PDB file of C-alpha atoms and ligand atoms in Angstrom:
ATOM      1  CA  UNK A   1      37.933  -1.638   6.109  1.00 47.00           C
ATOM      2  CA  UNK A   2      39.704   1.684   6.327  1.00 59.00           C
ATOM      3  CA  UNK A   3      43.394   1.650   7.142  1.00 86.00           C
ATOM      4  CA  UNK A   4      44.375   4.649   9.075  1.00 91.00           C
ATOM      5  CA  UNK A   5      47.909   5.709   9.901  1.00 90.00           C
ATOM      6  CA  UNK A   6      48.447   4.746  13.526  1.00 92.00           C
ATOM      7  CA  UNK A   7      52.038   5.352  14.888  1.00 93.00           C
ATOM      8  CA  UNK A   8      53.676   5.453  18.296  1.00 95.00           C
ATOM      9  CA  UNK A   9      52.713   9.138  18.704  1.00 95.00           C
ATOM     10  CA  UNK A  10      48.984   8.503  18.265  1.00 96.00           C
ATOM     11  CA  UNK A  11      49.173   5.473  20.588  1.00 97.00           C
ATOM     12  CA  UNK A  12      50.952   7.453  23.241  1.00 97.00           C
ATOM     13  CA  UNK A  13      48.465  10.245  23.110  1.00 97.00           C
ATOM     14  CA  UNK A  14      45.437   7.927  23.425  1.00 98.00           C
ATOM     15  CA  UNK A  15      47.193   5.906  26.146  1.00 98.00           C
ATOM     16  CA  UNK A  16      47.821   9.061  28.153  1.00 98.00           C
ATOM     17  CA  UNK A  17      44.249  10.037  27.835  1.00 97.00           C
ATOM     18  CA  UNK A  18      42.948   6.525  28.863  1.00 98.00           C
ATOM     19  CA  UNK A  19      45.197   6.726  31.931  1.00 98.00           C
ATOM     20  CA  UNK A  20      44.243  10.258  32.897  1.00 97.00           C
ATOM     21  CA  UNK A  21      40.538   9.594  32.420  1.00 97.00           C
ATOM     22  CA  UNK A  22      40.131   6.005  33.700  1.00 98.00           C
ATOM     23  CA  UNK A  23      43.474   4.765  35.140  1.00 98.00           C
ATOM     24  CA  UNK A  24      43.663   2.253  32.275  1.00 98.00           C
ATOM     25  CA  UNK A  25      47.276   1.450  31.275  1.00 98.00           C
ATOM     26  CA  UNK A  26      47.728   0.769  27.536  1.00 98.00           C
ATOM     27  CA  UNK A  27      51.309  -0.265  27.006  1.00 97.00           C
ATOM     28  CA  UNK A  28      52.812   0.060  23.494  1.00 96.00           C
ATOM     29  CA  UNK A  29      52.069  -3.674  22.857  1.00 96.00           C
ATOM     30  CA  UNK A  30      48.367  -2.796  23.057  1.00 96.00           C
ATOM     31  CA  UNK A  31      48.559  -0.665  19.889  1.00 96.00           C
ATOM     32  CA  UNK A  32      46.611  -3.165  17.839  1.00 95.00           C
ATOM     33  CA  UNK A  33      43.852  -3.373  20.430  1.00 96.00           C
ATOM     34  CA  UNK A  34      43.571   0.383  20.518  1.00 97.00           C
ATOM     35  CA  UNK A  35      43.385   0.599  16.752  1.00 97.00           C
ATOM     36  CA  UNK A  36      40.735  -2.116  16.639  1.00 96.00           C
ATOM     37  CA  UNK A  37      38.563  -0.483  19.267  1.00 97.00           C
ATOM     38  CA  UNK A  38      38.769   3.100  17.960  1.00 98.00           C
ATOM     39  CA  UNK A  39      38.943   2.802  14.100  1.00 97.00           C
ATOM     40  CA  UNK A  40      35.145   2.759  13.858  1.00 96.00           C
ATOM     41  CA  UNK A  41      34.922   5.968  15.996  1.00 98.00           C
ATOM     42  CA  UNK A  42      37.415   7.698  13.727  1.00 97.00           C
ATOM     43  CA  UNK A  43      35.193   6.657  10.823  1.00 96.00           C
ATOM     44  CA  UNK A  44      31.987   7.668  12.600  1.00 97.00           C
ATOM     45  CA  UNK A  45      33.492  11.136  13.134  1.00 97.00           C
ATOM     46  CA  UNK A  46      34.152  11.441   9.418  1.00 96.00           C
ATOM     47  CA  UNK A  47      37.924  11.849  10.038  1.00 95.00           C
ATOM     48  CA  UNK A  48      40.718  10.572   7.838  1.00 92.00           C
ATOM     49  CA  UNK A  49      43.326   9.954  10.430  1.00 93.00           C
ATOM     50  CA  UNK A  50      44.047   8.982  14.028  1.00 95.00           C
ATOM     51  CA  UNK A  51      46.038  12.143  14.398  1.00 96.00           C
ATOM     52  CA  UNK A  52      42.868  14.142  13.699  1.00 96.00           C
ATOM     53  CA  UNK A  53      40.980  11.899  16.080  1.00 97.00           C
ATOM     54  CA  UNK A  54      43.472  12.596  18.864  1.00 97.00           C
ATOM     55  CA  UNK A  55      42.868  16.319  18.404  1.00 97.00           C
ATOM     56  CA  UNK A  56      39.108  15.669  18.492  1.00 97.00           C
ATOM     57  CA  UNK A  57      39.142  13.697  21.747  1.00 97.00           C
ATOM     58  CA  UNK A  58      41.398  16.262  23.411  1.00 96.00           C
ATOM     59  CA  UNK A  59      38.904  19.009  22.585  1.00 97.00           C
ATOM     60  CA  UNK A  60      35.532  17.194  22.778  1.00 97.00           C
ATOM     61  CA  UNK A  61      34.628  15.771  26.104  1.00 96.00           C
ATOM     62  CA  UNK A  62      31.682  13.654  24.723  1.00 97.00           C
ATOM     63  CA  UNK A  63      33.852  12.041  22.106  1.00 98.00           C
ATOM     64  CA  UNK A  64      36.593  11.511  24.761  1.00 97.00           C
ATOM     65  CA  UNK A  65      33.991   9.667  26.882  1.00 97.00           C
ATOM     66  CA  UNK A  66      33.076   7.467  23.844  1.00 97.00           C
ATOM     67  CA  UNK A  67      36.728   6.656  23.212  1.00 98.00           C
ATOM     68  CA  UNK A  68      37.365   5.724  26.772  1.00 98.00           C
ATOM     69  CA  UNK A  69      34.194   3.625  26.877  1.00 98.00           C
ATOM     70  CA  UNK A  70      35.369   1.770  23.734  1.00 98.00           C
ATOM     71  CA  UNK A  71      38.735   1.148  25.286  1.00 98.00           C
ATOM     72  CA  UNK A  72      37.332  -0.670  28.322  1.00 97.00           C
ATOM     73  CA  UNK A  73      37.522  -4.467  28.415  1.00 97.00           C
ATOM     74  CA  UNK A  74      34.194  -5.902  29.631  1.00 97.00           C
ATOM     75  CA  UNK A  75      34.868  -9.572  29.819  1.00 97.00           C
ATOM     76  CA  UNK A  76      32.810 -11.156  32.595  1.00 98.00           C
ATOM     77  CA  UNK A  77      30.495 -14.109  33.309  1.00 98.00           C
ATOM     78  CA  UNK A  78      27.876 -15.484  35.650  1.00 98.00           C
ATOM     79  CA  UNK A  79      29.401 -17.266  38.686  1.00 98.00           C
ATOM     80  CA  UNK A  80      32.876 -16.138  37.536  1.00 98.00           C
ATOM     81  CA  UNK A  81      35.359 -17.173  40.267  1.00 98.00           C
ATOM     82  CA  UNK A  82      32.612 -18.988  41.912  1.00 98.00           C
ATOM     83  CA  UNK A  83      34.304 -19.529  45.223  1.00 98.00           C
ATOM     84  CA  UNK A  84      33.507 -15.894  45.997  1.00 98.00           C
ATOM     85  CA  UNK A  85      29.704 -16.619  45.766  1.00 98.00           C
ATOM     86  CA  UNK A  86      30.098 -19.843  47.745  1.00 98.00           C
ATOM     87  CA  UNK A  87      31.775 -17.800  50.510  1.00 98.00           C
ATOM     88  CA  UNK A  88      29.217 -14.971  50.250  1.00 98.00           C
ATOM     89  CA  UNK A  89      26.227 -17.416  50.568  1.00 98.00           C
ATOM     90  CA  UNK A  90      27.747 -19.535  53.369  1.00 98.00           C
ATOM     91  CA  UNK A  91      29.569 -16.971  55.526  1.00 98.00           C
ATOM     92  CA  UNK A  92      28.151 -13.517  54.797  1.00 98.00           C
ATOM     93  CA  UNK A  93      24.558 -13.691  53.683  1.00 98.00           C
ATOM     94  CA  UNK A  94      23.071 -15.471  56.674  1.00 98.00           C
ATOM     95  CA  UNK A  95      24.083 -12.585  58.989  1.00 98.00           C
ATOM     96  CA  UNK A  96      22.862  -9.982  56.467  1.00 98.00           C
ATOM     97  CA  UNK A  97      19.604 -11.782  55.998  1.00 98.00           C
ATOM     98  CA  UNK A  98      19.030 -11.882  59.785  1.00 98.00           C
ATOM     99  CA  UNK A  99      19.724  -8.200  59.939  1.00 98.00           C
ATOM    100  CA  UNK A 100      17.236  -7.482  57.181  1.00 98.00           C
ATOM    101  CA  UNK A 101      14.581  -9.612  58.878  1.00 97.00           C
ATOM    102  CA  UNK A 102      15.117  -7.532  62.049  1.00 98.00           C
ATOM    103  CA  UNK A 103      14.541  -4.319  60.120  1.00 98.00           C
ATOM    104  CA  UNK A 104      18.160  -3.456  59.499  1.00 98.00           C
ATOM    105  CA  UNK A 105      19.840  -2.117  56.368  1.00 98.00           C
ATOM    106  CA  UNK A 106      22.048  -4.063  53.953  1.00 98.00           C
ATOM    107  CA  UNK A 107      24.084  -2.492  51.130  1.00 98.00           C
ATOM    108  CA  UNK A 108      26.162  -4.338  48.535  1.00 98.00           C
ATOM    109  CA  UNK A 109      28.268  -2.986  45.716  1.00 99.00           C
ATOM    110  CA  UNK A 110      29.472  -4.397  42.478  1.00 99.00           C
ATOM    111  CA  UNK A 111      32.255  -1.874  41.528  1.00 98.00           C
ATOM    112  CA  UNK A 112      33.026  -2.348  37.802  1.00 98.00           C
ATOM    113  CA  UNK A 113      30.006  -4.497  37.092  1.00 98.00           C
ATOM    114  CA  UNK A 114      30.416  -4.669  33.342  1.00 98.00           C
ATOM    115  CA  UNK A 115      27.286  -6.188  31.643  1.00 98.00           C
ATOM    116  CA  UNK A 116      25.734  -7.209  35.000  1.00 98.00           C
ATOM    117  CA  UNK A 117      26.619 -10.822  35.363  1.00 98.00           C
ATOM    118  CA  UNK A 118      28.447 -10.135  38.614  1.00 98.00           C
ATOM    119  CA  UNK A 119      25.690  -8.317  40.548  1.00 99.00           C
ATOM    120  CA  UNK A 120      23.003 -10.631  39.174  1.00 98.00           C
ATOM    121  CA  UNK A 121      25.062 -13.526  40.265  1.00 98.00           C
ATOM    122  CA  UNK A 122      25.358 -12.512  43.928  1.00 97.00           C
ATOM    123  CA  UNK A 123      21.729 -11.535  44.102  1.00 98.00           C
ATOM    124  CA  UNK A 124      20.639 -14.858  42.529  1.00 98.00           C
ATOM    125  CA  UNK A 125      23.103 -16.759  44.818  1.00 98.00           C
ATOM    126  CA  UNK A 126      21.626 -14.963  47.884  1.00 98.00           C
ATOM    127  CA  UNK A 127      18.024 -15.676  46.820  1.00 98.00           C
ATOM    128  CA  UNK A 128      18.926 -19.310  46.320  1.00 98.00           C
ATOM    129  CA  UNK A 129      16.047 -21.676  45.893  1.00 97.00           C
ATOM    130  CA  UNK A 130      13.472 -19.699  47.870  1.00 95.00           C
ATOM    131  CA  UNK A 131      11.111 -18.234  45.320  1.00 92.00           C
ATOM    132  CA  UNK A 132       9.353 -16.165  48.077  1.00 95.00           C
ATOM    133  CA  UNK A 133      12.545 -14.547  49.236  1.00 97.00           C
ATOM    134  CA  UNK A 134      12.582 -11.977  46.462  1.00 97.00           C
ATOM    135  CA  UNK A 135       9.135 -10.667  47.687  1.00 96.00           C
ATOM    136  CA  UNK A 136      10.306 -10.594  51.286  1.00 96.00           C
ATOM    137  CA  UNK A 137      13.507  -8.694  50.368  1.00 97.00           C
ATOM    138  CA  UNK A 138      11.490  -6.168  48.403  1.00 96.00           C
ATOM    139  CA  UNK A 139       9.879  -5.114  51.683  1.00 97.00           C
ATOM    140  CA  UNK A 140      13.282  -4.825  53.469  1.00 98.00           C
ATOM    141  CA  UNK A 141      16.074  -2.187  53.345  1.00 98.00           C
ATOM    142  CA  UNK A 142      18.124  -4.130  50.846  1.00 98.00           C
ATOM    143  CA  UNK A 143      19.887  -2.340  47.992  1.00 98.00           C
ATOM    144  CA  UNK A 144      22.647  -3.395  45.473  1.00 98.00           C
ATOM    145  CA  UNK A 145      24.595  -0.802  43.737  1.00 98.00           C
ATOM    146  CA  UNK A 146      26.234  -1.851  40.460  1.00 98.00           C
ATOM    147  CA  UNK A 147      28.531   0.696  38.727  1.00 98.00           C
ATOM    148  CA  UNK A 148      30.762   0.873  35.705  1.00 98.00           C
ATOM    149  CA  UNK A 149      32.553   3.578  33.731  1.00 97.00           C
ATOM    150  CA  UNK A 150      31.098   2.370  30.371  1.00 97.00           C
ATOM    151  CA  UNK A 151      27.703   3.671  29.617  1.00 96.00           C
ATOM    152  CA  UNK A 152      27.410   1.226  26.712  1.00 96.00           C
ATOM    153  CA  UNK A 153      27.918  -1.778  28.994  1.00 98.00           C
ATOM    154  CA  UNK A 154      25.614  -0.357  31.633  1.00 98.00           C
ATOM    155  CA  UNK A 155      22.815  -0.299  29.000  1.00 98.00           C
ATOM    156  CA  UNK A 156      23.388  -3.997  28.430  1.00 98.00           C
ATOM    157  CA  UNK A 157      23.493  -4.572  32.226  1.00 98.00           C
ATOM    158  CA  UNK A 158      20.188  -2.838  32.870  1.00 98.00           C
ATOM    159  CA  UNK A 159      18.481  -4.803  29.996  1.00 98.00           C
ATOM    160  CA  UNK A 160      19.564  -8.077  31.850  1.00 98.00           C
ATOM    161  CA  UNK A 161      19.141 -10.123  28.600  1.00 98.00           C
ATOM    162  CA  UNK A 162      21.855 -12.635  27.603  1.00 98.00           C
ATOM    163  CA  UNK A 163      22.471 -15.186  24.854  1.00 97.00           C
ATOM    164  CA  UNK A 164      21.731 -18.763  25.793  1.00 97.00           C
ATOM    165  CA  UNK A 165      25.359 -19.851  25.595  1.00 96.00           C
ATOM    166  CA  UNK A 166      26.263 -17.912  28.762  1.00 96.00           C
ATOM    167  CA  UNK A 167      23.587 -19.590  30.839  1.00 96.00           C
ATOM    168  CA  UNK A 168      25.476 -22.836  31.538  1.00 96.00           C
ATOM    169  CA  UNK A 169      27.522 -21.412  34.427  1.00 97.00           C
ATOM    170  CA  UNK A 170      24.394 -20.647  36.402  1.00 98.00           C
ATOM    171  CA  UNK A 171      23.430 -23.720  38.406  1.00 98.00           C
ATOM    172  CA  UNK A 172      20.358 -25.322  36.896  1.00 97.00           C
ATOM    173  CA  UNK A 173      18.059 -24.980  39.944  1.00 97.00           C
ATOM    174  CA  UNK A 174      18.900 -21.214  40.128  1.00 98.00           C
ATOM    175  CA  UNK A 175      18.570 -20.769  36.397  1.00 98.00           C
ATOM    176  CA  UNK A 176      14.999 -22.286  36.541  1.00 97.00           C
ATOM    177  CA  UNK A 177      13.977 -19.938  39.259  1.00 98.00           C
ATOM    178  CA  UNK A 178      15.696 -16.671  38.417  1.00 98.00           C
ATOM    179  CA  UNK A 179      15.873 -16.516  34.633  1.00 98.00           C
ATOM    180  CA  UNK A 180      13.201 -16.535  31.938  1.00 98.00           C
ATOM    181  CA  UNK A 181      13.494 -17.636  28.325  1.00 97.00           C
ATOM    182  CA  UNK A 182      13.513 -14.973  25.595  1.00 97.00           C
ATOM    183  CA  UNK A 183      13.487 -15.440  21.794  1.00 95.00           C
ATOM    184  CA  UNK A 184      17.210 -15.471  21.575  1.00 93.00           C
ATOM    185  CA  UNK A 185      18.394 -16.366  25.039  1.00 97.00           C
ATOM    186  CA  UNK A 186      17.216 -15.541  28.531  1.00 98.00           C
ATOM    187  CA  UNK A 187      16.437 -12.648  30.825  1.00 98.00           C
ATOM    188  CA  UNK A 188      17.026 -12.148  34.487  1.00 98.00           C
ATOM    189  CA  UNK A 189      13.702 -12.496  36.365  1.00 98.00           C
ATOM    190  CA  UNK A 190      12.224  -9.358  37.982  1.00 97.00           C
ATOM    191  CA  UNK A 191      12.803 -10.722  41.529  1.00 97.00           C
ATOM    192  CA  UNK A 192      16.563 -10.778  40.989  1.00 98.00           C
ATOM    193  CA  UNK A 193      16.671  -7.529  39.115  1.00 98.00           C
ATOM    194  CA  UNK A 194      14.663  -5.399  41.561  1.00 98.00           C
ATOM    195  CA  UNK A 195      17.257  -4.787  44.287  1.00 98.00           C
ATOM    196  CA  UNK A 196      19.915  -3.624  41.803  1.00 98.00           C
ATOM    197  CA  UNK A 197      20.526  -0.007  40.790  1.00 98.00           C
ATOM    198  CA  UNK A 198      22.912   0.328  37.836  1.00 98.00           C
ATOM    199  CA  UNK A 199      24.824   3.637  37.841  1.00 98.00           C
ATOM    200  CA  UNK A 200      27.686   5.182  35.898  1.00 98.00           C
ATOM    201  CA  UNK A 201      30.745   5.684  38.058  1.00 98.00           C
ATOM    202  CA  UNK A 202      34.391   6.231  37.321  1.00 98.00           C
ATOM    203  CA  UNK A 203      36.338   4.582  40.198  1.00 98.00           C
ATOM    204  CA  UNK A 204      39.042   7.220  39.941  1.00 98.00           C
ATOM    205  CA  UNK A 205      36.704  10.160  40.529  1.00 98.00           C
ATOM    206  CA  UNK A 206      34.833  11.203  43.653  1.00 98.00           C
ATOM    207  CA  UNK A 207      32.089   8.804  44.766  1.00 98.00           C
ATOM    208  CA  UNK A 208      28.624  10.142  45.690  1.00 97.00           C
ATOM    209  CA  UNK A 209      27.663   7.269  48.050  1.00 96.00           C
ATOM    210  CA  UNK A 210      27.084   8.277  51.593  1.00 92.00           C
ATOM    211  CA  UNK A 211      26.325   4.867  52.995  1.00 92.00           C
ATOM    212  CA  UNK A 212      28.984   2.242  53.730  1.00 98.00           C
ATOM    213  CA  UNK A 213      28.703  -1.222  52.262  1.00 98.00           C
ATOM    214  CA  UNK A 214      28.530  -4.606  53.883  1.00 98.00           C
ATOM    215  CA  UNK A 215      30.340  -6.263  50.909  1.00 98.00           C
ATOM    216  CA  UNK A 216      32.117  -4.927  47.822  1.00 99.00           C
ATOM    217  CA  UNK A 217      32.892  -6.941  44.769  1.00 99.00           C
ATOM    218  CA  UNK A 218      35.646  -5.105  42.896  1.00 98.00           C
ATOM    219  CA  UNK A 219      36.994  -7.797  40.594  1.00 98.00           C
ATOM    220  CA  UNK A 220      39.133  -7.800  37.540  1.00 98.00           C
ATOM    221  CA  UNK A 221      39.229  -4.060  37.025  1.00 98.00           C
ATOM    222  CA  UNK A 222      42.425  -3.301  38.992  1.00 98.00           C
ATOM    223  CA  UNK A 223      44.362  -5.520  36.510  1.00 98.00           C
ATOM    224  CA  UNK A 224      44.145  -2.529  34.114  1.00 98.00           C
ATOM    225  CA  UNK A 225      45.632  -0.038  36.636  1.00 98.00           C
ATOM    226  CA  UNK A 226      49.162   0.772  37.799  1.00 98.00           C
ATOM    227  CA  UNK A 227      50.366   0.043  41.337  1.00 98.00           C
ATOM    228  CA  UNK A 228      49.765   3.613  42.647  1.00 98.00           C
ATOM    229  CA  UNK A 229      46.165   3.701  41.243  1.00 98.00           C
ATOM    230  CA  UNK A 230      45.421   0.232  42.718  1.00 98.00           C
ATOM    231  CA  UNK A 231      46.635   1.281  46.165  1.00 98.00           C
ATOM    232  CA  UNK A 232      44.587   4.479  46.126  1.00 98.00           C
ATOM    233  CA  UNK A 233      41.458   2.654  44.968  1.00 98.00           C
ATOM    234  CA  UNK A 234      41.893  -0.088  47.590  1.00 98.00           C
ATOM    235  CA  UNK A 235      42.232   2.494  50.327  1.00 98.00           C
ATOM    236  CA  UNK A 236      39.003   4.109  49.225  1.00 98.00           C
ATOM    237  CA  UNK A 237      37.264   0.785  49.046  1.00 98.00           C
ATOM    238  CA  UNK A 238      38.340   0.082  52.629  1.00 98.00           C
ATOM    239  CA  UNK A 239      36.916   3.455  53.697  1.00 98.00           C
ATOM    240  CA  UNK A 240      33.680   2.719  51.880  1.00 98.00           C
ATOM    241  CA  UNK A 241      33.205  -0.646  53.757  1.00 98.00           C
ATOM    242  CA  UNK A 242      31.399  -0.869  57.040  1.00 98.00           C
ATOM    243  CA  UNK A 243      33.533  -2.210  59.888  1.00 97.00           C
ATOM    244  CA  UNK A 244      33.692  -6.026  59.392  1.00 98.00           C
ATOM    245  CA  UNK A 245      32.633  -5.674  55.762  1.00 98.00           C
ATOM    246  CA  UNK A 246      33.874  -7.940  53.006  1.00 98.00           C
ATOM    247  CA  UNK A 247      35.974  -7.193  49.927  1.00 98.00           C
ATOM    248  CA  UNK A 248      36.186  -9.586  47.007  1.00 98.00           C
ATOM    249  CA  UNK A 249      38.875  -8.924  44.375  1.00 98.00           C
ATOM    250  CA  UNK A 250      39.841 -10.691  41.194  1.00 98.00           C
ATOM    251  CA  UNK A 251      41.868 -13.895  41.310  1.00 97.00           C
ATOM    252  CA  UNK A 252      45.058 -12.273  39.929  1.00 97.00           C
ATOM    253  CA  UNK A 253      44.743  -9.137  42.051  1.00 98.00           C
ATOM    254  CA  UNK A 254      46.459  -8.456  45.422  1.00 97.00           C
ATOM    255  CA  UNK A 255      46.122  -5.950  48.174  1.00 98.00           C
ATOM    256  CA  UNK A 256      48.742  -3.131  48.206  1.00 98.00           C
ATOM    257  CA  UNK A 257      51.219  -3.349  51.162  1.00 98.00           C
ATOM    258  CA  UNK A 258      49.958  -0.229  52.932  1.00 96.00           C
ATOM    259  CA  UNK A 259      46.229  -1.295  52.534  1.00 98.00           C
ATOM    260  CA  UNK A 260      46.697  -4.926  53.564  1.00 98.00           C
ATOM    261  CA  UNK A 261      46.880  -4.249  57.360  1.00 97.00           C
ATOM    262  CA  UNK A 262      43.355  -2.830  57.183  1.00 98.00           C
ATOM    263  CA  UNK A 263      42.037  -6.274  56.282  1.00 98.00           C
ATOM    264  CA  UNK A 264      42.157  -9.931  57.437  1.00 98.00           C
ATOM    265  CA  UNK A 265      42.681 -12.329  54.580  1.00 98.00           C
ATOM    266  CA  UNK A 266      39.971 -14.870  55.026  1.00 97.00           C
ATOM    267  CA  UNK A 267      40.105 -16.853  51.830  1.00 96.00           C
ATOM    268  CA  UNK A 268      41.454 -16.691  48.286  1.00 96.00           C
ATOM    269  CA  UNK A 269      41.084 -13.044  47.280  1.00 98.00           C
ATOM    270  CA  UNK A 270      38.519 -12.544  50.025  1.00 98.00           C
ATOM    271  CA  UNK A 271      39.208  -9.919  52.755  1.00 98.00           C
ATOM    272  CA  UNK A 272      37.400  -8.736  55.876  1.00 98.00           C
ATOM    273  CA  UNK A 273      37.884  -5.165  57.066  1.00 98.00           C
ATOM    274  CA  UNK A 274      39.395  -5.090  60.521  1.00 97.00           C
ATOM    275  CA  UNK A 275      39.797  -1.349  61.109  1.00 86.00           C
ATOM    276  CA  UNK A 276      36.936   1.095  61.882  1.00 80.00           C
TER     277      UNK A 276
HETATM  278  C1  SAM B 301      36.878  -7.137  32.945  1.00 91.47           C
HETATM  279  S1  SAM B 301      35.491  -6.248  33.491  1.00 91.47           S
HETATM  280  C2  SAM B 301      35.196  -7.003  35.047  1.00 91.47           C
HETATM  281  C3  SAM B 301      33.707  -7.276  35.305  1.00 91.47           C
HETATM  282  C4  SAM B 301      33.402  -7.991  36.606  1.00 91.47           C
HETATM  283  N1  SAM B 301      33.774  -7.261  37.743  1.00 91.47           N
HETATM  284  C5  SAM B 301      34.046  -9.353  36.606  1.00 91.47           C
HETATM  285  O1  SAM B 301      34.996  -9.559  37.347  1.00 91.47           O
HETATM  286  O2  SAM B 301      33.640 -10.268  35.877  1.00 91.47           O
HETATM  287  C6  SAM B 301      36.234  -4.646  33.903  1.00 91.47           C
HETATM  288  C7  SAM B 301      35.278  -3.539  33.988  1.00 91.47           C
HETATM  289  O3  SAM B 301      35.880  -2.379  34.595  1.00 91.47           O
HETATM  290  C8  SAM B 301      35.351  -1.230  33.995  1.00 91.47           C
HETATM  291  N2  SAM B 301      36.274  -0.159  34.209  1.00 91.47           N
HETATM  292  C9  SAM B 301      37.491   0.104  33.694  1.00 91.47           C
HETATM  293  N3  SAM B 301      38.045   1.256  34.236  1.00 91.47           N
HETATM  294  C10 SAM B 301      37.139   1.698  35.107  1.00 91.47           C
HETATM  295  C11 SAM B 301      37.090   2.847  35.964  1.00 91.47           C
HETATM  296  N4  SAM B 301      38.152   3.757  35.994  1.00 91.47           N
HETATM  297  N5  SAM B 301      35.993   3.059  36.705  1.00 91.47           N
HETATM  298  C12 SAM B 301      34.949   2.207  36.638  1.00 91.47           C
HETATM  299  N6  SAM B 301      34.919   1.084  35.874  1.00 91.47           N
HETATM  300  C13 SAM B 301      36.028   0.845  35.152  1.00 91.47           C
HETATM  301  C14 SAM B 301      35.213  -1.607  32.525  1.00 91.47           C
HETATM  302  O4  SAM B 301      34.277  -0.774  31.852  1.00 91.47           O
HETATM  303  C15 SAM B 301      34.730  -3.065  32.617  1.00 91.47           C
HETATM  304  O5  SAM B 301      33.351  -3.218  32.494  1.00 91.47           O
END
């Protein structure tokens, strides 16, 4: 493997770019991670040094996007932090389902969905053991938006195909109904895929969505941001929720002091919007 010169100056330049573009904080102790993620891109560009690569990404927006994409951490899993889905199914979904049956609209958002396990999980959890529900929902005004900054990971999310070893966290009865075997693992069944639209979206930039959401899952992305970015994002998530809407955040994440009054804390890292 190539060994490129990678000093504090190159790390600082790349860290600044990741922060400006995506809000991602890369402290000096992440230098090895940055090297590991970007060395193949330096090579693919035919460059001999990180110093040249820094110049390239400062000048070339497409390469900059590739670099930021490579710097994202996409760790996720089906039914990760499963108490969120227990809460959603028991406390939130029955009301939403009633509304759908009465001809109303329901919108859910997985903000920073990574390879899709999170939105597929809450759709599968909502569908539960009723095979016919997917068909019923297809005729209702039910949409799930799933967004991420990384185009690479969104391609995987849209494909909805996973290796067998990640299937074990999906409860067996739901796995039997909402996944299908493939040669090398499994795929999410059409009924659970149909409501979800996967779209690229940088959470730091303007959001094109006009509708407000009944529930937002924004989990394990704010851990990469600084306090000011977290607070700004949380205020925007609050604005984007319908009154009484639910916000689920990652287990090590907290609401910022000036955003917290807009929510009632109703469970571990589960919040209900209380303002209008
Ligand atoms: C660790 S994954 C979390 C996935 C899922 N929400 C979960 O909890 O399992 C973090 C995701 O945030 C995305 N991300 C990082 N910065 C982002 C930004 N500024 N805008 C949108 N997505 C971002 C990454 O691409 C990555 O897929």
